[in-house]
Coordinates of C-alpha atoms in Angstrom, one line a residue:
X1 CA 16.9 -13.8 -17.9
X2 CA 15.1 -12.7 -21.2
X3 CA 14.3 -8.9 -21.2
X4 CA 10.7 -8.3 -20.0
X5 CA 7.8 -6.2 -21.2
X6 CA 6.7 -4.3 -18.0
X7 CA 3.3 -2.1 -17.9
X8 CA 3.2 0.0 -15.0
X9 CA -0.3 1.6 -14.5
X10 CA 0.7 5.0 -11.9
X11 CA -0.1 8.4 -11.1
X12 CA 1.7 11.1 -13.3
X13 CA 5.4 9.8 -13.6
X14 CA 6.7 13.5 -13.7
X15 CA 5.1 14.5 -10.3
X16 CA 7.3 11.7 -8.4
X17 CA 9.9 11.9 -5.8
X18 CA 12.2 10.1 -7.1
X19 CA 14.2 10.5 -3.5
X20 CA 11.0 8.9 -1.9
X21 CA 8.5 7.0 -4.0
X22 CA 9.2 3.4 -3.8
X23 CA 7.8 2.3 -7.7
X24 CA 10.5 4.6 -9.1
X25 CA 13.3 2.7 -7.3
X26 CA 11.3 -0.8 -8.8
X27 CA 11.1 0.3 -12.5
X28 CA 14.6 1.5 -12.1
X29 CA 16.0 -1.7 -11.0
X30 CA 13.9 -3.6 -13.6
X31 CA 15.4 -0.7 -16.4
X32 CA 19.0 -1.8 -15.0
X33 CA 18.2 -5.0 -15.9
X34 CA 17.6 -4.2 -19.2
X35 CA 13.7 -4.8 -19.2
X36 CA 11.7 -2.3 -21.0
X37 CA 9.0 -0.1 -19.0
X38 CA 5.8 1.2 -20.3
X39 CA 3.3 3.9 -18.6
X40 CA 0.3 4.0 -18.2
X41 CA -2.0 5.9 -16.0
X42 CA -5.7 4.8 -14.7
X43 CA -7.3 6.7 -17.3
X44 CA -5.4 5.3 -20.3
X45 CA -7.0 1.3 -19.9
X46 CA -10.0 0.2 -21.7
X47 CA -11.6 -2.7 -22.6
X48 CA -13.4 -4.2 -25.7
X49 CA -14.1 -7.6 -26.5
X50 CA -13.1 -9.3 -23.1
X51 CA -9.7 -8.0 -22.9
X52 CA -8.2 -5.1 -21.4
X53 CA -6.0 -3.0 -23.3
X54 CA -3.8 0.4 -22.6
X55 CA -2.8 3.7 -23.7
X56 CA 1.1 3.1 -23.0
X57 CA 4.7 5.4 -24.1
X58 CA 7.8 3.2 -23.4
X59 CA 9.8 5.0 -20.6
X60 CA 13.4 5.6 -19.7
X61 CA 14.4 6.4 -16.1
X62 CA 17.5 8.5 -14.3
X63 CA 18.3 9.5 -11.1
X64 CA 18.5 13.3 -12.6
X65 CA 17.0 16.1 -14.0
X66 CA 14.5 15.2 -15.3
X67 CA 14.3 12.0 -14.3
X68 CA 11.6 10.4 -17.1
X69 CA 11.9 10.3 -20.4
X70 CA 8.6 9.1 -22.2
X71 CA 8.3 7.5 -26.1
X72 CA 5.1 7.6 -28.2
X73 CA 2.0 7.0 -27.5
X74 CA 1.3 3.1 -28.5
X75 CA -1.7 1.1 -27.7
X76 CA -2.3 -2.2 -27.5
X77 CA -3.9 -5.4 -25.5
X78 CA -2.2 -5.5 -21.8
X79 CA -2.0 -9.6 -22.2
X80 CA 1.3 -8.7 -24.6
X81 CA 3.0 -7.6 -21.6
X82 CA 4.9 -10.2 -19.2
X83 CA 3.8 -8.6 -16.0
X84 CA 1.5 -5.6 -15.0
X85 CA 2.2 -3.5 -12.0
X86 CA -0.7 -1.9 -10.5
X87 CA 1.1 1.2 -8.7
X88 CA -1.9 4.2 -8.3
X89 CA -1.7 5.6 -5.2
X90 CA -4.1 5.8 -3.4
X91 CA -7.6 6.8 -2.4
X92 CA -9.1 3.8 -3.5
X93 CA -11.5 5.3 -5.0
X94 CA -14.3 4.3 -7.8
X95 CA -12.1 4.9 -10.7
X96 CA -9.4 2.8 -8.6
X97 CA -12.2 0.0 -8.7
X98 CA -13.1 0.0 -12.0
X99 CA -9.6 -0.4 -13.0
X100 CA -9.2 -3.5 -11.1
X101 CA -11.7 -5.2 -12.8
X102 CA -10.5 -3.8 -16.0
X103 CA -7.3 -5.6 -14.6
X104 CA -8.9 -9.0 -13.9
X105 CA -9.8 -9.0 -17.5
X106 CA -6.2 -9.7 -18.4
X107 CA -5.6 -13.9 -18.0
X108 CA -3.0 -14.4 -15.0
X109 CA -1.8 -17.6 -15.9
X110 CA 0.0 -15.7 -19.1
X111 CA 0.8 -12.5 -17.5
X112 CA 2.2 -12.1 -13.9
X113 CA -0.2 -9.1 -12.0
X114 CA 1.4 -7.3 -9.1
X115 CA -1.1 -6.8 -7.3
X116 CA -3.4 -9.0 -8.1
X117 CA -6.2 -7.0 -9.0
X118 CA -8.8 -9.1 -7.6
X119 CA -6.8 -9.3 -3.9
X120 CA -6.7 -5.3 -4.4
X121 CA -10.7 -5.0 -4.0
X122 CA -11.3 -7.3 -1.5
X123 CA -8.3 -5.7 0.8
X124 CA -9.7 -2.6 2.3
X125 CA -6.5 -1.7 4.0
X126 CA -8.3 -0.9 7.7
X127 CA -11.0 -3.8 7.1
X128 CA -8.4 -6.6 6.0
X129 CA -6.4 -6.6 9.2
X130 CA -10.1 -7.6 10.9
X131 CA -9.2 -10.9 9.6
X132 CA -6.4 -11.4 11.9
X133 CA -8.2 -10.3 15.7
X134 CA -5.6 -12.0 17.7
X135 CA -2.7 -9.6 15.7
X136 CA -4.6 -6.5 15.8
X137 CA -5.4 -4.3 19.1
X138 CA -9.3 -4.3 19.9
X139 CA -11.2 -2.5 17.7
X140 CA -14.7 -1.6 16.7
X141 CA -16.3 -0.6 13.2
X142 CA -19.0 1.1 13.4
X143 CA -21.5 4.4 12.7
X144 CA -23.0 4.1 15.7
X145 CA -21.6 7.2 18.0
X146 CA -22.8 6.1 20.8
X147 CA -21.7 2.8 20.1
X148 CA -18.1 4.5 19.4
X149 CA -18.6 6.2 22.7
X150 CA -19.4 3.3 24.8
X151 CA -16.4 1.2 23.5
X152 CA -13.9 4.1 24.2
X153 CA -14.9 4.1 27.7
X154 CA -14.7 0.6 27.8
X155 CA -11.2 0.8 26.7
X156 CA -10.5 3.3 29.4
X157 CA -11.8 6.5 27.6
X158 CA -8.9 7.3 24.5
X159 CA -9.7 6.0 21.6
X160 CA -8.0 6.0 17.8
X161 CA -11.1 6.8 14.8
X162 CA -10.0 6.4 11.4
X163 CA -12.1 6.3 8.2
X164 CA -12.6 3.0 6.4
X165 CA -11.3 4.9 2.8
X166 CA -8.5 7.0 4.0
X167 CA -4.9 7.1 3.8
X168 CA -1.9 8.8 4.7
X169 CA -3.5 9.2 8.1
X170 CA -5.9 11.6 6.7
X171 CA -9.0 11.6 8.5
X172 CA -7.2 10.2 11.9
X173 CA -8.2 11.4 15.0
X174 CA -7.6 10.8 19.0
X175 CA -10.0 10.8 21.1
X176 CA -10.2 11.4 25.0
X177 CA -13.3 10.9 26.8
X178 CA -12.2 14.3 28.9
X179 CA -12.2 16.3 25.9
X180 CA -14.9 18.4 24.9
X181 CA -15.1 18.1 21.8
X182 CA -15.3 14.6 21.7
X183 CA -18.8 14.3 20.6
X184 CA -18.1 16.9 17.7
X185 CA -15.2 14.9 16.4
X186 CA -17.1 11.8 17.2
X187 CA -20.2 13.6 14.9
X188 CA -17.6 14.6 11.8
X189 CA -15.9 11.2 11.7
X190 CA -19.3 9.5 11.4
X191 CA -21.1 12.3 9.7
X192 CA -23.6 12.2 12.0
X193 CA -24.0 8.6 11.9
X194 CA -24.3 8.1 8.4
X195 CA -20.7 7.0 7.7
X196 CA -18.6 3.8 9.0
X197 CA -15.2 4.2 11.1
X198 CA -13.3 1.9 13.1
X199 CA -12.2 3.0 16.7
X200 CA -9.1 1.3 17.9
X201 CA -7.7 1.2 21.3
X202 CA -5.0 3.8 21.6
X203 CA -1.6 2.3 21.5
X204 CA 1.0 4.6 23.7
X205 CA 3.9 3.0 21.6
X206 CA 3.0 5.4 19.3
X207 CA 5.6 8.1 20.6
X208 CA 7.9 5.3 19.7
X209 CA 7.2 5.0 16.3
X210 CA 4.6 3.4 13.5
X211 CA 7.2 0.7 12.5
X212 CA 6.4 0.2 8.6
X213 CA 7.6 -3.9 7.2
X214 CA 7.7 -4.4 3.5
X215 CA 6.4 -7.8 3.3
X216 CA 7.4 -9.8 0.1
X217 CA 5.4 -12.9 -0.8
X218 CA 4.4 -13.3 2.7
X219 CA 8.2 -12.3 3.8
X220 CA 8.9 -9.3 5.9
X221 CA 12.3 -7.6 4.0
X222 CA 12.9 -4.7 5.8
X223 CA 11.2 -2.1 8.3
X224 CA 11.7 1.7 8.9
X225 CA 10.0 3.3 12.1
X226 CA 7.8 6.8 11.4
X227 CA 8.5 8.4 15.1
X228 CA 5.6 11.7 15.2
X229 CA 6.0 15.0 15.8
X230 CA 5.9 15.7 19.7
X231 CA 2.4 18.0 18.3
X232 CA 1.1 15.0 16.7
X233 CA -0.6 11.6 17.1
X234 CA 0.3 10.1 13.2
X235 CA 3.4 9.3 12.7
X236 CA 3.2 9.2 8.8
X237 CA 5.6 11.2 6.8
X238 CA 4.2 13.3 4.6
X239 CA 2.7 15.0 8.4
X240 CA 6.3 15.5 9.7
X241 CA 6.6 11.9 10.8
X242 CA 10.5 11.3 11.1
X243 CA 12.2 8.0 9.9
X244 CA 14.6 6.3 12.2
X245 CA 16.6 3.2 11.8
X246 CA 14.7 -0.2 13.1
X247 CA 14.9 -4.1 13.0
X248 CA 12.2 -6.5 12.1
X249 CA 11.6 -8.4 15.4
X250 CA 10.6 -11.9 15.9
X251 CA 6.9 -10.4 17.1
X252 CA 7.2 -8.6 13.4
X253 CA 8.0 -12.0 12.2
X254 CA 5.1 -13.6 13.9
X255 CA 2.8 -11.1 12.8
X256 CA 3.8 -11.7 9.0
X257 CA 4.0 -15.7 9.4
X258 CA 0.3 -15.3 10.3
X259 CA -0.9 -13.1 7.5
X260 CA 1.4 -14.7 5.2
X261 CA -0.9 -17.5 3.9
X262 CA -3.9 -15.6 2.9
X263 CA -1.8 -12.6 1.4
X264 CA -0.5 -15.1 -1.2
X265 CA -3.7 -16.6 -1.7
X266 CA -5.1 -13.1 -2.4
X267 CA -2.2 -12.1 -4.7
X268 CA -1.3 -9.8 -2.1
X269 CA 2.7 -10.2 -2.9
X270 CA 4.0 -6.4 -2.4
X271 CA 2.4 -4.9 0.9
X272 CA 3.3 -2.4 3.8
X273 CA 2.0 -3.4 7.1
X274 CA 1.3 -1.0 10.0
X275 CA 2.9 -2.1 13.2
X276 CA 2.5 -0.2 16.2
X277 CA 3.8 -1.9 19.2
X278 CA 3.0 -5.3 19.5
X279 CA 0.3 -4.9 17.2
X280 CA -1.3 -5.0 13.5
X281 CA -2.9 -1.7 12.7
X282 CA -3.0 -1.8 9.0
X283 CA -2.5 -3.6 6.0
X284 CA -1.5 -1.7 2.9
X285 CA -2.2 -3.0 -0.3
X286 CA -2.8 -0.2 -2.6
X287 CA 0.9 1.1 -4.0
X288 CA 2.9 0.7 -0.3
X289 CA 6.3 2.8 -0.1
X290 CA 8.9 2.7 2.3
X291 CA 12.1 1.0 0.0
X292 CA 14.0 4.2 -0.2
X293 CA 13.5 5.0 3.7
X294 CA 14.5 1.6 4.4
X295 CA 17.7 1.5 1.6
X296 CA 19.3 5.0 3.0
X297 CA 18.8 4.2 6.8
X298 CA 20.1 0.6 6.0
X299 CA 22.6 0.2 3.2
X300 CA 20.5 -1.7 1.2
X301 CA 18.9 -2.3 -2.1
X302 CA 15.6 -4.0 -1.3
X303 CA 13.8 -3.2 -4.7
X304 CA 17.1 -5.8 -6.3
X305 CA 14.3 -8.6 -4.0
X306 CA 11.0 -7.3 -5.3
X307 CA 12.7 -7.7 -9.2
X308 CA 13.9 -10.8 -8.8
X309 CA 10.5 -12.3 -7.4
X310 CA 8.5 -10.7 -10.7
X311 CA 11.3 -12.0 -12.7
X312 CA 10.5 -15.7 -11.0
X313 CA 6.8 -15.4 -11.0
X314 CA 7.3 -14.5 -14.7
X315 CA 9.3 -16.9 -15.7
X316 CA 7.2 -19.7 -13.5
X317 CA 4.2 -18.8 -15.7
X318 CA 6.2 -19.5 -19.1
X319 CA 7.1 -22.8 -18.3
X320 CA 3.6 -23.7 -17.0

């Protein structure tokens, strides 16, 4: 295939993990290829004129020290590029929001988005799942504590609250209708009322493991499961959650089969999905990881997958 023009819009490209995070392990594939990168972060787009354009340095990547080697500053209109990665981490935050309609400036019939910016606002990664009740254990959104309250005891008094905007499992907390402090938790998740969570039923699978699936276009490619610390109710990473060695299971499969046509409809092509049991807990949308977990516990090279889809969807658009 013809070398590419890839813009990647990311946090700091110096600050990575290049052992962990999953967009160094794309553009390095793409680089191997022989495409050429440029960076960009959130606060390098603009617009003028109905288009979007971008602060950008061309970028070289290594698996050394250091690992990123960044050209001169160039600027220029983000349509010149073939595709456009939108990789920020999160919080979704306003600036986050603002930048994806920046990004839906850019006309995706000529230039192949991953994400598509428009899928990345209306996929609030707790709220999206809502769409699929019949994958997704019960669950309640609400301020309302005694609301919260009510449906905990309904579900046999333990209960998961998690805010609507946070990630990493920041904010996450289990609750147990013979604890105490309960109401105080109950009181600080909602701030006083003011604030939506959702409560979900507590799964006990848990001390199994969160099972995270890179879904591709609708197709699951590879899982890793985040077993928590004995201490802890998360089983993310970054709070001690340990990666172990899983399969993708035909309820996995199910799960993604029935998700699968309205994340393509939503441009939703590169996303992590929360599994924890038999169920959907999240959908992650905004910058999902997990390729390096699932590569070193595996053998693989997943991210050789996620090129060659952008290098089809790119090359679809030029012949349309």
């Amino acid at each position: 295939m013809s070398k590419l023009r890839i813009g990647v819009v990311m946090d700091p490209v110096d600050n990575i993990n290049i052992d962990k995070d999953t967009t160094f392990v794309l553009m390095l594939e793409a680089q191997r290829r022989g495409h050429e990168l440029y960076f960009m972060e959130v606060d390098d787009l603009f617009a003028r004129g109905g288009a979007t354009h971008g602060r950008y340095r061309r970028l070289q990547l290594a698996r050394a020290t250091p690992h990123a080697q960044l050209g001169e500053f160039a600027t220029g209109s983000l349509a010149d590029f073939d595709t456009v990665w939108m990789r920020k981490d999160p919080p979704f935050d306003m600036k986050f929001f603002f930048a994806t309609h920046l990004l839906s400036l850019i006309d995706a019939s000529k230039c192949f988005l991953m994400n598509n910016p428009k899928g990345l606002r209306e996929a609030n990664e707790k709220l999206y799942a809502m769409r699929f009740p019949e994958q997704i254990p019960q669950t309640l959104v609400s301020s309302n504590m005694e609301r919260l309250r009510s449906f905990m005891d309904e579900l046999g008094g333990e209960l998961i609250v998690k805010p609507l905007d946070g990630c990493g499992g920041s904010g996450v907390f289990y609750l147990n209708g013979q604890d105490r402090n309960t109401n105080s938790i109950l009181e600080a998740a909602t701030d006083n009322g003011r604030r939506l969570v959702m409560g979900q039923r507590y799964l006990p699978e848990i001390r199994q493991g969160d099972k995270r699936i890179i879904v591709l276009n609708g197709e699951p490619l590879g899982a890793v499961l985040r077993v928590p610390l004995e201490s802890e109710t998360r089983g993310n990473i970054h709070v001690g959650g340990q990666c172990v060695k899983t399969e993708v299971t035909e309820r996995d499969r199910e799960i993604c089969a029935a998700l699968a046509p309205l994340l393509r409809a939503d441009g939703l092509y590169f996303v992590g999905l929360d599994v924890i049991g038999n169920f959907l807990t999240e959908v992650n949308v905004t910058s999902p990881t997990g390729i390096q977990e699932i590569n070193s516990l595996n053998g693989v090279r997943l991210e050789t997958q996620v090129i060659d889809f952008v290098e089809s969807q790119v090359e679809k658009l030029a012949k349309s």
